[in-house]
Coordinates of C-alpha atoms and ligand atoms in Angstrom, one line a residue:
Chain N
M16 CA -16.2 25.4 34.9
K17 CA -19.3 23.3 34.2
T18 CA -18.2 20.4 32.0
L19 CA -20.2 18.4 29.5
V20 CA -18.8 15.2 28.0
F21 CA -20.2 13.5 24.8
V22 CA -20.6 9.8 25.5
E23 CA -21.2 7.1 23.1
F24 CA -22.4 3.6 23.9
E25 CA -21.7 0.4 21.9
A26 CA -23.7 -2.8 22.5
G27 CA -25.1 -1.4 25.7
K28 CA -21.7 -0.5 27.1
V29 CA -20.1 2.9 27.5
K30 CA -17.1 3.2 25.2
K31 CA -13.7 3.4 26.9
S32 CA -12.9 6.6 25.0
A33 CA -15.9 8.2 26.6
L34 CA -14.7 7.1 30.1
E35 CA -11.3 8.7 29.2
A36 CA -13.1 12.0 28.3
I37 CA -15.0 11.8 31.6
C38 CA -11.7 11.5 33.5
F39 CA -10.4 14.6 31.6
G40 CA -13.7 16.3 32.5
R41 CA -13.0 15.6 36.2
Q42 CA -9.7 17.5 35.9
I43 CA -11.6 20.6 34.8
A44 CA -14.4 20.6 37.2
A45 CA -14.1 19.0 40.7
G46 CA -17.9 18.6 40.6
P47 CA -19.6 15.9 38.7
V48 CA -19.7 15.8 35.0
A49 CA -22.9 16.0 33.0
V50 CA -23.2 13.8 29.9
V51 CA -25.1 13.6 26.7
A52 CA -25.5 10.1 25.6
A53 CA -26.6 8.9 22.1
A54 CA -27.8 5.5 23.2
P55 CA -30.8 3.3 22.7
A56 CA -33.8 3.5 25.0
G57 CA -33.4 1.3 28.0
T58 CA -29.6 1.9 28.3
D59 CA -28.4 1.6 31.9
F60 CA -26.6 4.8 32.8
A61 CA -26.0 4.0 36.5
P62 CA -22.5 2.6 35.9
L63 CA -21.4 6.2 34.9
G64 CA -22.0 7.2 38.5
A65 CA -18.8 5.4 39.5
Y66 CA -16.8 7.9 37.3
G67 CA -18.3 10.9 39.0
V68 CA -21.2 11.6 36.5
D69 CA -24.3 12.7 38.3
Q70 CA -26.5 13.9 35.5
V71 CA -27.2 12.4 32.1
L72 CA -29.0 14.2 29.3
H73 CA -30.2 11.3 27.2
I74 CA -31.0 11.9 23.5
A75 CA -33.5 9.1 23.0
D76 CA -34.2 10.0 19.3
P77 CA -33.2 6.8 17.3
G78 CA -31.9 9.2 14.6
F79 CA -29.1 10.0 16.9
D80 CA -27.8 6.4 17.1
M81 CA -25.4 7.3 14.3
P82 CA -25.7 11.0 14.0
E83 CA -24.1 13.2 11.3
A84 CA -21.9 16.0 12.5
Q85 CA -24.3 18.9 11.9
P86 CA -27.3 17.7 13.9
L87 CA -24.9 16.5 16.6
A88 CA -23.2 19.9 16.8
T89 CA -26.6 21.6 17.2
A90 CA -27.7 19.1 19.9
L91 CA -24.6 19.5 21.9
A92 CA -24.8 23.3 21.6
Q93 CA -28.3 23.2 22.9
A94 CA -27.3 20.9 25.8
A95 CA -24.4 23.1 26.7
S96 CA -26.7 26.2 26.9
Q97 CA -29.4 24.4 28.8
L98 CA -26.8 23.3 31.4
G99 CA -24.7 26.4 31.3
A100 CA -21.7 24.2 30.4
D101 CA -18.6 26.0 29.3
A102 CA -16.2 23.1 28.7
I103 CA -17.4 20.5 26.2
L104 CA -15.3 17.4 25.8
L105 CA -15.5 14.8 23.0
P106 CA -13.5 11.6 22.5
K107 CA -11.6 12.1 19.2
T108 CA -13.3 10.0 16.4
S109 CA -14.0 10.8 12.8
L110 CA -17.5 11.9 13.8
T111 CA -16.4 14.2 16.6
D112 CA -13.5 15.6 14.4
A113 CA -16.3 16.9 12.1
T114 CA -18.5 18.0 15.0
A115 CA -16.2 19.8 17.3
P116 CA -15.3 22.8 15.0
R117 CA -19.0 23.4 14.2
L118 CA -19.9 23.2 17.8
A119 CA -17.2 25.6 18.8
A120 CA -18.3 28.1 16.1
K121 CA -21.9 27.9 17.4
L122 CA -20.8 28.5 21.0
G123 CA -18.1 31.1 20.2
A124 CA -15.8 28.8 22.1
A125 CA -12.1 28.2 21.6
V126 CA -11.4 24.8 20.2
A127 CA -8.5 22.3 20.5
S128 CA -8.3 18.9 18.9
N129 CA -6.1 15.9 19.6
V130 CA -5.7 16.9 23.3
M131 CA -3.4 14.6 25.3
A132 CA -3.4 16.5 28.7
I133 CA -4.9 19.4 30.5
V134 CA -2.0 21.5 31.7
D135 CA -4.0 24.3 33.4
A136 CA -7.8 24.4 33.8
T137 CA -8.0 27.9 35.2
P138 CA -10.4 29.9 33.0
G139 CA -8.6 32.6 31.2
N140 CA -5.4 30.6 31.3
F141 CA -6.9 27.3 30.0
T142 CA -4.0 25.3 28.6
V143 CA -3.8 21.9 27.0
K144 CA -1.1 19.7 25.5
R145 CA -1.8 18.6 22.0
S146 CA 0.0 16.2 19.6
V147 CA 1.3 18.1 16.5
F148 CA 3.6 17.6 13.5
T149 CA 1.9 14.2 13.2
G150 CA 3.1 12.9 16.5
K151 CA 6.6 14.2 16.1
A152 CA 6.1 17.0 18.7
F153 CA 3.7 18.4 21.3
A154 CA 2.3 21.9 21.6
Q155 CA 1.1 23.6 24.8
T156 CA -1.8 25.6 23.6
R157 CA -3.6 28.3 25.6
L158 CA -7.2 28.8 24.7
A159 CA -8.7 32.3 24.9
G160 CA -12.1 33.2 26.2
G161 CA -14.4 31.6 28.7
K162 CA -15.6 28.5 26.7
V163 CA -13.7 25.6 25.3
V164 CA -14.4 22.6 23.1
L165 CA -11.8 19.8 23.2
T166 CA -11.4 16.5 21.4
I167 CA -9.5 14.0 23.5
K168 CA -6.9 11.7 21.9
K169 CA -7.5 8.1 22.7
N170 CA -5.4 6.3 25.3
S171 CA -4.0 9.5 26.7
I172 CA -5.2 8.9 30.3
D173 CA -5.7 5.8 32.5
V174 CA -9.3 5.4 33.3
A175 CA -10.0 5.6 37.0
E176 CA -13.2 5.8 39.0
G177 CA -14.1 9.1 40.8
N178 CA -16.3 10.1 43.6
A179 CA -19.3 7.9 43.1
S180 CA -22.6 9.6 42.7
A181 CA -26.2 8.7 41.9
V182 CA -27.1 9.4 38.2
S183 CA -30.2 11.4 37.3
V184 CA -31.3 10.8 33.8
E185 CA -33.3 13.3 31.8
T186 CA -34.5 12.7 28.3
F187 CA -33.2 15.5 26.0
A188 CA -34.9 16.3 22.7
P189 CA -32.8 18.8 20.8
S190 CA -34.6 20.8 18.1
I191 CA -32.8 20.3 14.8
P192 CA -33.5 22.6 11.9
A193 CA -34.0 21.0 8.5
S194 CA -30.8 22.7 7.2
D195 CA -28.8 20.4 9.5
H196 CA -30.0 17.4 7.5
A197 CA -28.3 18.6 4.3
V198 CA -25.9 15.7 4.4
K199 CA -28.1 12.6 3.5
R200 CA -26.9 9.1 4.4
I201 CA -27.3 6.7 1.5
S202 CA -25.6 3.6 2.9
V203 CA -22.9 2.4 5.3
E204 CA -20.2 -0.2 4.8
K205 CA -18.8 -1.3 8.1
A206 CA -16.7 -4.2 9.3
T207 CA -18.7 -6.1 11.8
G208 CA -17.9 -8.6 14.5
Q209 CA -14.3 -7.4 14.6
V210 CA -12.3 -5.2 17.0
L211 CA -12.2 -1.8 15.3
L212 CA -8.8 -0.4 14.6
P213 CA -9.2 3.1 16.1
D214 CA -10.6 1.6 19.3
A215 CA -8.3 -1.3 19.7
E216 CA -6.0 -1.8 22.7
I217 CA -3.8 -4.1 20.7
V218 CA -3.1 -3.9 16.9
V219 CA -1.3 -6.5 14.8
S220 CA -0.3 -4.9 11.5
G221 CA 1.2 -6.5 8.4
G222 CA 3.3 -4.9 5.7
R223 CA 4.7 -5.8 2.3
G224 CA 6.9 -8.4 4.0
M225 CA 3.8 -10.6 4.3
K226 CA 4.1 -11.1 0.5
G227 CA 0.4 -11.4 -0.4
P228 CA -3.2 -11.3 1.0
E229 CA -3.3 -15.1 1.1
N230 CA -0.9 -15.0 4.1
W231 CA -3.1 -12.7 6.2
G232 CA -4.4 -15.7 8.1
L233 CA -1.2 -15.7 10.1
I234 CA -1.8 -12.0 11.1
Q235 CA -5.4 -12.8 11.8
D236 CA -4.6 -15.8 14.0
L237 CA -2.3 -13.7 16.3
A238 CA -4.8 -10.9 16.4
D239 CA -7.6 -13.3 17.3
A240 CA -5.5 -14.9 20.1
L241 CA -4.7 -11.4 21.5
G242 CA -8.2 -9.9 20.9
A243 CA -6.5 -7.4 18.7
A244 CA -7.5 -5.4 15.6
T245 CA -5.6 -5.9 12.4
G246 CA -3.9 -3.1 10.5
C247 CA -1.5 -2.7 7.5
S248 CA 0.9 -0.4 5.8
K249 CA -0.1 1.9 2.9
P250 CA 1.2 -0.2 0.0
V251 CA -0.7 -3.2 1.4
S252 CA -4.0 -1.3 1.1
D253 CA -3.0 0.3 -2.2
M254 CA -2.5 -3.1 -3.6
D255 CA -5.9 -4.1 -2.2
W256 CA -4.5 -6.9 -0.1
R257 CA -6.4 -5.2 2.8
P258 CA -9.3 -2.7 3.0
H259 CA -8.3 1.0 3.1
H260 CA -9.7 1.5 6.6
E261 CA -7.0 -0.8 8.0
H262 CA -4.2 1.4 6.6
V263 CA -2.2 2.9 9.4
G264 CA 0.0 6.0 9.1
Q265 CA 0.2 9.6 8.3
T266 CA -2.3 9.3 5.4
G267 CA -4.3 6.6 7.1
I268 CA -5.5 5.9 10.6
K269 CA -3.4 7.1 13.6
V270 CA -3.6 4.6 16.4
S271 CA -2.6 4.9 20.0
P272 CA -3.0 1.3 21.4
N273 CA -1.2 -0.2 24.4
L274 CA 0.6 -2.6 22.0
Y275 CA 1.3 -2.3 18.3
I276 CA 2.9 -5.3 16.6
A277 CA 4.5 -4.4 13.2
V278 CA 5.1 -7.5 11.0
G279 CA 7.1 -7.2 7.8
I280 CA 6.8 -3.4 7.9
S281 CA 10.0 -1.5 7.2
G282 CA 9.1 1.5 9.5
A283 CA 9.0 4.3 7.0
I284 CA 8.6 7.7 8.7
Q285 CA 5.0 8.0 7.3
H286 CA 4.0 4.7 8.8
V287 CA 5.7 5.6 12.1
A288 CA 3.7 8.9 12.2
G289 CA 0.5 6.8 12.7
I290 CA 1.9 4.6 15.5
N291 CA 4.3 6.8 17.5
S292 CA 1.9 7.3 20.4
S293 CA 1.5 3.6 21.0
K294 CA 2.6 2.6 24.5
V295 CA 4.7 -0.4 23.4
I296 CA 5.8 -1.2 19.8
V297 CA 7.0 -4.7 18.7
A298 CA 8.8 -5.2 15.4
I299 CA 9.1 -8.5 13.5
N300 CA 11.3 -8.1 10.5
K301 CA 14.0 -10.2 8.8
D302 CA 16.2 -7.2 8.2
P303 CA 18.1 -6.1 11.3
E304 CA 18.7 -2.7 9.7
A305 CA 15.0 -2.0 9.2
P306 CA 14.1 1.5 10.6
I307 CA 11.2 0.0 12.5
F308 CA 13.7 -1.3 15.1
K309 CA 14.6 2.3 16.0
V310 CA 11.1 3.0 17.3
A311 CA 10.3 -0.4 18.6
D312 CA 10.6 -1.5 22.3
Y313 CA 10.9 -5.2 21.5
G314 CA 12.0 -6.8 18.3
I315 CA 12.5 -10.2 16.7
V316 CA 14.9 -10.4 13.7
G317 CA 13.4 -13.2 11.7
D318 CA 11.1 -14.6 9.1
A319 CA 7.5 -13.6 9.9
F320 CA 6.2 -16.9 8.5
E321 CA 8.2 -18.8 11.1
V322 CA 7.8 -16.3 14.0
L323 CA 4.0 -15.6 13.8
P324 CA 2.8 -19.2 14.5
K325 CA 5.1 -19.4 17.5
L326 CA 3.8 -16.2 18.9
T327 CA 0.2 -17.3 18.4
A328 CA 0.9 -20.6 20.1
A329 CA 2.6 -18.8 23.0
V330 CA -0.4 -16.4 23.5
K331 CA -2.8 -19.4 23.6
N332 CA -0.6 -21.0 26.2
L333 CA -0.7 -17.8 28.3
N334 CA -4.4 -17.8 28.2
Chain U
M6 CA -18.4 26.0 -11.6
K7 CA -15.9 27.7 -9.2
I8 CA -13.8 25.5 -6.9
L9 CA -11.6 26.9 -4.1
V10 CA -8.8 24.6 -2.8
C11 CA -7.3 25.7 0.5
I12 CA -3.7 24.5 0.9
T13 CA -1.1 24.5 3.7
H14 CA 2.6 25.0 3.4
V15 CA 4.1 22.4 5.7
P16 CA 7.4 20.5 6.4
D17 CA 7.9 17.5 4.2
T18 CA 6.9 14.3 6.0
V19 CA 10.5 13.1 6.4
S20 CA 11.7 16.4 8.0
K21 CA 13.3 16.3 11.4
I22 CA 11.4 18.8 13.5
T23 CA 13.2 21.2 15.8
F24 CA 12.1 24.5 17.4
S25 CA 13.7 27.9 17.9
D26 CA 12.9 31.1 19.9
N27 CA 12.7 29.4 23.2
N28 CA 10.7 26.5 21.7
T29 CA 7.9 28.8 20.5
R30 CA 8.5 28.5 16.7
L31 CA 9.3 25.8 14.2
N32 CA 12.9 26.1 13.1
P33 CA 12.8 26.2 9.3
A34 CA 16.5 25.5 8.8
G35 CA 17.0 22.4 6.6
I36 CA 13.3 21.8 6.1
Q37 CA 11.8 21.3 2.7
F38 CA 8.3 22.6 2.6
I39 CA 5.5 21.0 0.6
I40 CA 1.8 21.2 -0.1
G41 CA 0.0 19.4 2.8
P42 CA -0.5 15.8 1.6
Y43 CA -4.2 15.9 2.2
D44 CA -4.5 19.3 0.5
D45 CA -2.7 17.7 -2.4
Y46 CA -5.5 15.1 -2.7
A47 CA -8.1 17.9 -2.6
L48 CA -6.2 19.8 -5.3
A49 CA -5.8 16.7 -7.5
R50 CA -9.6 16.0 -7.3
A51 CA -10.4 19.7 -8.1
V52 CA -8.1 19.5 -11.2
E53 CA -9.8 16.2 -12.3
I54 CA -13.2 17.8 -12.0
K55 CA -12.0 20.7 -14.1
E56 CA -10.6 18.3 -16.7
A57 CA -13.9 16.3 -16.8
N58 CA -16.5 19.0 -16.5
G59 CA -14.8 22.4 -16.8
A60 CA -14.2 24.5 -13.7
Q61 CA -12.2 27.4 -12.5
V62 CA -9.9 26.2 -9.7
T63 CA -8.5 28.8 -7.3
V64 CA -6.0 27.9 -4.6
L65 CA -5.8 29.8 -1.4
N66 CA -3.2 29.9 1.3
V67 CA -3.1 31.9 4.5
G68 CA 0.6 32.6 4.9
K69 CA 3.5 34.9 4.6
A70 CA 5.5 35.4 1.4
D71 CA 7.7 32.3 2.0
T72 CA 4.7 30.1 1.0
E73 CA 4.7 31.4 -2.6
P74 CA 6.9 28.5 -4.0
T75 CA 4.3 26.1 -2.6
I76 CA 1.4 28.1 -4.1
R77 CA 3.2 28.2 -7.5
K78 CA 3.5 24.4 -7.3
A79 CA -0.3 24.2 -6.9
L80 CA -0.6 26.4 -10.0
A81 CA 1.8 24.1 -11.9
I82 CA -0.4 21.1 -10.9
G83 CA -3.4 22.7 -12.6
A84 CA -5.0 25.5 -10.5
D85 CA -5.9 28.5 -12.6
D86 CA -5.2 31.3 -10.1
A87 CA -4.2 31.8 -6.5
V88 CA -4.8 33.9 -3.5
R89 CA -2.5 34.4 -0.5
I90 CA -3.9 36.1 2.5
D91 CA -0.8 37.7 4.0
V92 CA -1.1 36.5 7.6
E93 CA 1.1 34.1 9.6
P94 CA -1.4 31.3 10.5
Q95 CA -1.4 30.6 14.2
D96 CA -4.9 29.4 15.0
A97 CA -7.7 27.4 13.3
F98 CA -10.3 30.0 14.0
Q99 CA -8.1 32.8 12.6
V100 CA -7.5 30.9 9.4
A101 CA -11.2 29.9 9.1
R102 CA -12.4 33.4 9.6
L103 CA -10.1 34.7 6.9
I104 CA -11.1 31.9 4.5
A105 CA -14.9 32.4 5.2
D106 CA -14.6 36.1 4.7
Y107 CA -12.9 35.6 1.4
V108 CA -15.6 33.2 0.2
K109 CA -18.4 35.6 1.3
A110 CA -16.8 38.3 -0.9
N111 CA -15.9 35.9 -3.8
P112 CA -18.6 33.2 -4.2
F113 CA -17.6 29.6 -4.9
D114 CA -19.6 26.5 -5.6
L115 CA -17.3 24.1 -3.7
V116 CA -14.5 24.5 -1.2
L117 CA -12.1 21.6 -0.9
M118 CA -9.5 21.3 1.9
G119 CA -7.4 18.5 3.3
R120 CA -8.8 16.4 6.2
E121 CA -6.1 18.0 8.4
S122 CA -2.9 19.9 8.1
I123 CA 0.2 17.9 9.0
D124 CA 1.8 20.6 11.2
Y125 CA -1.1 21.7 13.4
N126 CA -3.1 18.5 12.9
G127 CA -6.2 20.2 13.9
G128 CA -8.7 18.9 11.4
L129 CA -10.8 21.9 12.3
V130 CA -10.6 24.5 9.6
H131 CA -13.2 22.8 7.2
G132 CA -15.8 22.5 9.9
L133 CA -15.2 26.0 11.2
V134 CA -15.5 27.5 7.6
G135 CA -18.7 25.4 7.0
E136 CA -20.3 26.7 10.2
L137 CA -19.1 30.3 9.5
L138 CA -20.6 30.2 6.0
G139 CA -23.7 28.3 7.1
W140 CA -22.8 25.5 4.6
P141 CA -22.6 21.8 5.2
S142 CA -19.1 20.4 5.8
V143 CA -18.1 16.8 5.4
S144 CA -14.8 15.1 6.4
P145 CA -12.8 12.9 5.8
V146 CA -14.0 12.4 2.2
M147 CA -12.5 9.5 0.3
K148 CA -14.6 9.8 -2.9
L149 CA -16.4 12.7 -4.4
D150 CA -18.5 12.6 -7.6
L151 CA -20.5 15.5 -9.0
N152 CA -23.6 15.2 -11.1
G153 CA -24.9 18.7 -11.8
T154 CA -25.2 20.3 -8.4
T155 CA -25.5 17.0 -6.5
A156 CA -22.5 15.4 -5.0
T157 CA -22.2 11.8 -3.8
M158 CA -19.4 11.1 -1.4
A159 CA -17.8 8.3 0.6
K160 CA -16.5 9.4 3.9
E161 CA -14.6 7.4 6.5
V162 CA -16.3 6.3 9.6
E163 CA -14.8 4.2 12.4
G164 CA -14.2 0.8 10.8
G165 CA -15.7 1.6 7.4
K166 CA -17.2 4.0 5.0
E167 CA -20.5 5.9 4.7
Y168 CA -22.0 7.1 1.5
V169 CA -23.7 10.5 1.6
E170 CA -25.4 12.8 -0.8
L171 CA -25.7 16.6 -0.7
T172 CA -26.0 19.6 -3.0
L173 CA -23.6 22.4 -3.7
P174 CA -22.3 24.5 -2.1
F175 CA -20.4 22.7 0.7
V176 CA -16.9 22.3 2.3
A177 CA -15.1 19.0 2.1
G178 CA -12.0 17.8 4.0
C179 CA -10.3 15.3 1.6
Q180 CA -8.1 12.2 2.0
E181 CA -7.0 9.4 -0.2
P182 CA -8.1 7.6 -2.3
I183 CA -10.2 10.6 -3.6
A184 CA -7.6 11.1 -6.4
E185 CA -4.0 10.3 -7.3
W186 CA -1.5 13.0 -6.5
K187 CA -0.5 15.0 -9.6
I188 CA 3.1 15.7 -10.4
P189 CA 3.6 19.0 -12.3
N190 CA 4.8 18.6 -15.8
M191 CA 7.1 21.1 -17.6
R192 CA 4.3 22.9 -19.3
G193 CA 2.5 23.3 -16.0
I194 CA 5.7 24.6 -14.3
M195 CA 6.2 27.2 -17.2
S196 CA 2.6 28.4 -17.2
A197 CA 2.5 28.6 -13.3
R198 CA 5.0 31.5 -13.5
T199 CA 2.5 33.8 -15.2
K200 CA -0.8 32.7 -13.6
P201 CA -2.3 35.4 -11.3
L202 CA -1.4 35.3 -7.6
Q203 CA -3.3 37.9 -5.7
V204 CA -2.0 38.9 -2.2
L205 CA -4.7 40.1 0.2
A206 CA -4.0 42.1 3.4
D207 CA -4.9 40.9 6.9
T208 CA -8.4 41.8 7.9
G209 CA -7.5 41.4 11.5
A210 CA -9.1 38.1 12.4
A211 CA -8.7 37.5 16.1
L212 CA -6.8 34.5 17.6
S213 CA -8.7 32.2 19.9
S214 CA -5.7 30.1 20.8
E215 CA -2.0 30.4 21.1
V216 CA 0.9 27.9 21.3
T217 CA 2.9 28.8 24.4
S218 CA 5.6 26.2 23.8
F219 CA 6.5 23.2 21.7
D220 CA 8.3 20.2 23.0
L221 CA 9.7 17.0 21.6
P222 CA 9.0 13.5 22.8
P223 CA 11.7 12.0 25.0
A224 CA 14.3 9.9 23.2
K225 CA 13.3 6.2 22.9
S226 CA 15.4 3.7 24.7
A227 CA 17.1 1.0 22.6
V228 CA 15.0 -1.9 21.3
K229 CA 15.2 -5.2 23.2
I230 CA 15.9 -8.0 20.7
I231 CA 14.6 -11.4 21.3
P232 CA 16.2 -14.3 19.4
S233 CA 13.9 -15.7 16.7
D234 CA 14.3 -19.3 17.9
A235 CA 12.9 -18.2 21.3
A236 CA 10.0 -16.1 19.9
E237 CA 7.7 -17.2 22.8
Q238 CA 9.9 -15.3 25.2
L239 CA 8.5 -12.1 23.6
I240 CA 5.0 -13.0 24.8
N241 CA 6.2 -13.6 28.3
L242 CA 8.0 -10.2 28.3
L243 CA 4.9 -8.5 27.0
H244 CA 2.9 -10.1 29.8
T245 CA 5.2 -9.8 32.8
E246 CA 7.5 -6.8 31.9
A247 CA 5.5 -4.5 29.6
K248 CA 2.2 -5.7 31.1
V249 CA 0.3 -5.0 27.9
I250 CA -1.2 -8.4 27.4
Ligands
FAD13 C1 3.4 11.4 1.5 C2 3.4 10.0 1.8 C3 2.5 9.5 2.7 C4 2.6 8.1 3.1 N1 1.7 7.6 4.0 C5 1.9 6.4 4.5 C6 1.0 5.9 5.5 O1 0.1 6.5 6.0 N2 1.2 4.6 6.0 C7 2.2 3.8 5.5 O2 2.4 2.6 5.9 N3 3.0 4.2 4.5 C8 2.9 5.5 4.0 N4 3.7 5.9 2.9 C9 4.6 4.9 2.3 C10 5.8 4.7 3.1 O3 6.8 5.7 2.7 C11 6.4 3.3 2.8 O4 6.6 3.2 1.4 C12 5.6 2.2 3.3 O5 5.2 2.4 4.7 C13 6.3 0.9 3.2 O6 5.4 -0.2 3.5 P1 6.0 -1.6 4.1 O7 6.8 -1.3 5.3 O8 4.8 -2.5 4.1 O9 6.9 -2.1 2.8 P2 8.4 -2.1 2.6 O10 9.1 -0.8 2.9 O11 8.7 -2.8 1.3 O12 8.9 -3.1 3.8 C14 8.7 -4.4 3.9 C15 9.5 -5.0 5.0 O13 9.2 -6.3 5.2 C16 10.4 -7.0 5.6 N5 10.3 -8.4 5.2 C17 10.2 -8.9 4.0 N6 10.0 -10.3 4.0 C18 9.9 -10.6 5.3 C19 9.6 -11.8 6.1 N7 9.5 -13.0 5.4 N8 9.6 -11.7 7.4 C20 9.7 -10.5 8.1 N9 10.0 -9.4 7.4 C21 10.0 -9.4 6.1 C22 11.5 -6.3 4.8 O14 12.8 -6.4 5.5 C23 11.0 -4.8 4.9 O15 11.6 -4.1 6.0 C24 3.6 7.3 2.5 C25 4.5 7.8 1.6 C26 4.4 9.1 1.2 C27 5.4 9.6 0.2
AMP14 N1 -3.0 28.5 6.6 C1 -3.8 27.9 5.8 N2 -4.1 28.3 4.5 C2 -5.0 27.7 3.7 N3 -5.7 26.6 4.1 C3 -5.5 26.1 5.3 C4 -4.5 26.7 6.2 N4 -4.5 26.0 7.4 C5 -5.4 25.0 7.2 N5 -6.0 25.0 5.9 C6 -6.9 24.1 5.3 O1 -7.7 23.4 6.3 C7 -7.4 22.0 6.3 C8 -7.5 21.5 7.8 O2 -6.4 22.1 8.5 P1 -6.3 22.0 10.1 O3 -7.6 22.3 10.7 O4 -5.2 22.9 10.5 O5 -5.9 20.5 10.3 C9 -6.1 21.9 5.6 O6 -5.9 20.6 5.1 C10 -6.2 23.0 4.6 O7 -6.9 22.5 3.5

């Protein structure tokens, strides 16, 4: 199958989630992977060659730096038909969640989201493993027909280089009908200068046990020492101690970092639903019976206010 | 103003999930079924809009007869009438085609859904319905205000929020804090019994995917407890043993 991967760049660097999707792409087609990149003019695409990418369709239109789902779905559908691609892979983000179904409907492709593994890439028997029941189970799902659209769950594969190839870059100018601009952006409020929670390799998260927003410096210090993002439990964002976009769990963000540190979080099942695909979970809680210890790999039974400064100091010593 | 709210009938979030029939079906034994939590936000917002501006709120579920108590609960919360399309939902495309066909035959100004179902976790049906109807679709929506036929919405983007504007009709996938969940009161529960619930037959929407088997994650090994007076040991273990820092 000919495979197309949607790649996003940030600050001139390809996002790790895009490299993960490229590695999945190599499992579908032994041949190199073509990529559509929404990236500013002058972006260096050569490093993608190391991962087996030989062709880049570059959308240079600045309107695509932060596209809405509808124009992006149209652009990717046009790229797929221009290249004859029949497997389109997108790293799972809030943008691609909204884009993938529209793209699939345009292409008449079967669609699967939250894909963790490709079980069988044989056309006609194309089967993926998905995370379902909010992380409590997995489903092997067979996709009918000749075309597939997949969103790839973050941190599901170790990024590895492939057969290196030279990258040919072609500017790609999709033609977007006016009706695709029905959703008009008014403004954006984005946290800047921080590690973003959905992308983070390490997350330090605080719960009601932190007692109040004035104590978040302790969470932030450990996060800064680790280069981590900060998160929180739902009551913490409900009480406005922290912004909503930091709320982790079933009704918030689902994270899959290498390391999740839960501080003063009891481990309610709805919170665990957002963290259960983390590689390693650490719990710090003064109650030895707290349910978080049932899902944690490492734990400290103790007072967060005493433990956190020690951990931060130890991380600094390590560095 | 006519609002359609699409609801799922899913295991309560605290349910223990097991499978039957050679791991091909959810085992419903001992499971309490609820309105999908995100669908519940969509419903709550629809009822708020009705209370503020006046609207007819219809709930729709694609499911077999066992979903009717969940549909009645949505009526008790404040929907005016309900539709059940009598099909076992198996695939996002199948569900989306059934919903889109229903909306083509029965016009609505606004279709609200949850950002995702908590069983299938697809987050796909709203985008598919939008594309099948040729309508815009927006998800995940955290705030939705209507002024005539213009809507202003806040939607979640990585690390923040984006405010957008668009005109009716459209499809929105909702999440908190768009509204507060509503708990049915006694009057709602009584009136829900007599509100119309129409059952429609399968129109034969094809499946584009099929679950061949479910499995459960391997059991977690026991937690390793580090004494609190030697907290720094944890950092060494994370560095040398777990190799995550
Ligand atoms: C439908 C539904 C959806 C939900 N979705 C979510 C969701 O997405 N995310 C989410 O997080 N919750 C969610 N919840 C809420 C969830 O059920 C819990 O209420 C919530 O996760 C509890 O938050 P917490 O652990 O911060 O607080 P608590 O349960 O109050 O726990 C605080 C913990 O801190 C510990 N502690 C106290 N002081 C200290 C100290 N000095 N040092 C160390 N530890 C200390 C305590 O021992 C306790 O374990 C949802 C609930 C429902 C019904
Ligand atoms: N069987 C169904 N009946 C009615 N609405 C549904 C059904 N399945 C999904 N939906 C709607 O589509 C949204 C997204 O579902 P999903 O794509 O399965 O994550 C849900 O939150 C519901 O609003």
